[in-house]
Amino acid sequence: MYEKCIDYLSSRGVTLRDIAQCVLFLQKDYHPELSEAICEQAVKEILHKREVQHAIITGICLDIATEQKKLADEHLTKILQIDSPLYGIDEVLAYGICNLYGSIALTNYGYIDRCKPGIIRQLNQHQKQCNTFLDDIVGAIAAAAAGKLAHSL
Ligand code: MG
């Protein structure tokens, strides 16, 4: 399941390195000595959690189903195609990842969602595919890894 999630992420244009760079963005002011390699290790640990894996697969499959117009409801398809700001369920799914790593993960998630560094900004532009769920999932994985690091450094 761990490998499958990494494959899913990479098939949608997201590498572990991309997520590690988001973690570094979140933590560099608190830990100037922090390296991308340590951030990537924290991301890998997050990706080993079953609940995280389920959130990744659920979100990416909903993005793909939206692209392929395979959702059972046309109105929902429209909402997901335009990434309607009033929808909010993409964020709720992502909170599930943050909830595993406490309040630092949650506040970092809110912050990264506002700043949209690196890959998150790219995903948010929806140029090649639907990323309605994926951008929040990537932000939440980075925020959870930041929370984990904050407690362990
Ligand atoms: Mg979204």
Coordinates of C-alpha atoms and ligand atoms in Angstrom, one line a residue:
M1 CA 0.0 0.0 0.0
Y2 CA 2.9 2.3 0.8
E3 CA 4.5 1.8 -2.7
K4 CA 1.1 2.1 -4.3
C5 CA 0.6 5.5 -2.7
I6 CA 4.0 6.7 -3.9
D7 CA 3.1 5.5 -7.4
Y8 CA -0.3 7.2 -7.3
L9 CA 1.4 10.5 -6.2
S10 CA 4.0 10.3 -8.9
S11 CA 1.5 9.4 -11.6
R12 CA -0.2 12.7 -10.6
G13 CA 3.1 14.6 -10.8
V14 CA 4.0 14.7 -7.1
T15 CA 7.4 13.3 -5.8
L16 CA 8.6 12.7 -2.3
R17 CA 11.1 15.5 -2.9
D18 CA 8.3 18.0 -3.8
I19 CA 6.6 17.2 -0.5
A20 CA 9.9 17.3 1.4
Q21 CA 10.5 20.8 0.0
C22 CA 7.1 21.9 1.4
V23 CA 8.1 20.5 4.9
L24 CA 11.3 22.4 4.7
F25 CA 9.4 25.6 3.8
L26 CA 7.3 25.1 7.0
Q27 CA 10.1 24.3 9.4
K28 CA 13.2 26.1 8.2
D29 CA 12.6 29.2 10.4
Y30 CA 12.4 27.0 13.5
H31 CA 15.2 24.6 12.5
P32 CA 17.7 26.3 10.2
E33 CA 19.9 23.2 10.2
L34 CA 17.1 21.0 8.8
S35 CA 17.9 19.3 5.5
E36 CA 15.7 18.2 2.7
A37 CA 16.8 14.6 3.3
I38 CA 15.5 14.7 6.9
C39 CA 12.2 16.2 5.7
E40 CA 11.9 13.4 3.1
Q41 CA 12.4 10.8 5.8
A42 CA 9.6 12.3 7.8
V43 CA 7.3 12.3 4.7
K44 CA 8.1 8.6 4.2
E45 CA 7.1 7.9 7.8
I46 CA 3.8 9.7 7.4
L47 CA 3.1 7.8 4.2
H48 CA 3.4 4.5 6.2
K49 CA 0.2 5.3 8.2
R50 CA -2.8 3.4 7.0
E51 CA -5.2 6.3 7.4
V52 CA -2.9 8.5 5.4
Q53 CA -2.7 5.9 2.6
H54 CA -6.5 5.7 2.5
A55 CA -6.9 9.5 2.3
I56 CA -4.4 9.6 -0.6
I57 CA -6.1 6.9 -2.6
T58 CA -9.6 8.3 -1.9
G59 CA -8.6 11.8 -2.9
I60 CA -6.7 10.8 -6.0
C61 CA -9.4 8.4 -7.2
L62 CA -12.0 11.2 -6.8
D63 CA -9.8 13.6 -8.9
I64 CA -9.5 10.9 -11.6
A65 CA -13.2 10.1 -11.6
T66 CA -13.9 13.8 -12.0
E67 CA -11.6 14.0 -15.0
Q68 CA -13.2 11.0 -16.6
K69 CA -16.7 12.2 -15.7
K70 CA -17.4 9.0 -13.9
L71 CA -19.0 10.4 -10.8
A72 CA -22.6 9.4 -10.3
D73 CA -23.7 13.0 -9.9
E74 CA -23.3 15.8 -12.5
H75 CA -23.6 18.6 -10.1
L76 CA -20.8 17.2 -7.9
T77 CA -18.7 16.7 -11.1
K78 CA -19.1 20.4 -11.9
I79 CA -18.2 21.4 -8.3
L80 CA -15.0 19.3 -8.4
Q81 CA -14.0 20.4 -11.9
I82 CA -14.0 24.0 -10.8
D83 CA -12.6 23.3 -7.4
S84 CA -15.4 25.3 -5.8
P85 CA -14.1 27.2 -2.8
L86 CA -17.4 26.5 -1.1
Y87 CA -17.1 22.8 -1.4
G88 CA -14.6 22.2 1.5
I89 CA -14.8 18.4 1.6
D90 CA -11.3 18.2 0.0
E91 CA -10.0 20.0 3.1
V92 CA -12.0 17.8 5.4
L93 CA -10.4 14.7 4.0
A94 CA -7.0 16.3 4.4
Y95 CA -7.7 17.2 8.0
G96 CA -7.8 13.4 8.7
I97 CA -4.1 13.3 7.9
C98 CA -3.3 16.3 10.1
N99 CA -5.4 15.0 13.0
L100 CA -3.0 12.2 13.5
Y101 CA -0.2 14.6 14.3
G102 CA -1.8 17.1 16.6
S103 CA -2.2 20.9 16.6
I104 CA 1.1 21.8 15.0
A105 CA 0.1 19.7 12.0
L106 CA -3.3 21.4 11.9
T107 CA -2.0 25.0 12.1
N108 CA 0.7 24.2 9.6
Y109 CA -1.9 22.9 7.2
G110 CA -3.9 26.1 7.4
Y111 CA -0.7 28.1 6.8
I112 CA 0.5 26.1 3.8
D113 CA -2.9 26.2 2.3
R114 CA -2.7 30.0 2.4
C115 CA 0.9 30.3 1.2
K116 CA 0.8 27.5 -1.4
P117 CA 4.6 27.0 -1.8
G118 CA 6.1 24.9 -4.7
I119 CA 4.2 21.9 -5.8
I120 CA 1.0 23.0 -4.0
R121 CA 0.8 26.2 -6.1
Q122 CA 1.5 24.2 -9.3
L123 CA -1.3 21.7 -8.4
N124 CA -3.7 24.4 -7.5
Q125 CA -3.4 25.8 -11.1
H126 CA -5.1 22.6 -12.4
Q127 CA -3.3 22.9 -15.7
K128 CA -3.1 19.2 -16.8
Q129 CA -5.5 17.4 -14.6
C130 CA -8.0 17.8 -11.7
N131 CA -6.2 18.3 -8.4
T132 CA -9.1 19.3 -6.2
F133 CA -8.3 16.7 -3.6
L134 CA -4.6 16.3 -4.3
D135 CA -3.4 19.8 -3.5
D136 CA -5.0 19.5 0.0
I137 CA -3.6 16.0 0.5
V138 CA -0.1 17.1 -0.4
G139 CA -0.4 20.1 2.0
A140 CA -1.7 17.9 4.8
I141 CA 1.2 15.3 4.3
A142 CA 3.7 18.2 4.5
A143 CA 2.0 19.7 7.5
A144 CA 1.9 16.3 9.3
A145 CA 5.6 15.8 8.6
A146 CA 6.3 19.2 9.9
G147 CA 4.3 18.4 13.1
K148 CA 6.2 15.2 13.5
L149 CA 9.6 16.9 13.1
A150 CA 8.6 19.8 15.4
H151 CA 8.0 17.2 18.2
S152 CA 11.2 15.2 17.5
L153 CA 13.9 17.8 16.9
Ligands
MG1 MG -8.5 21.5 -2.9

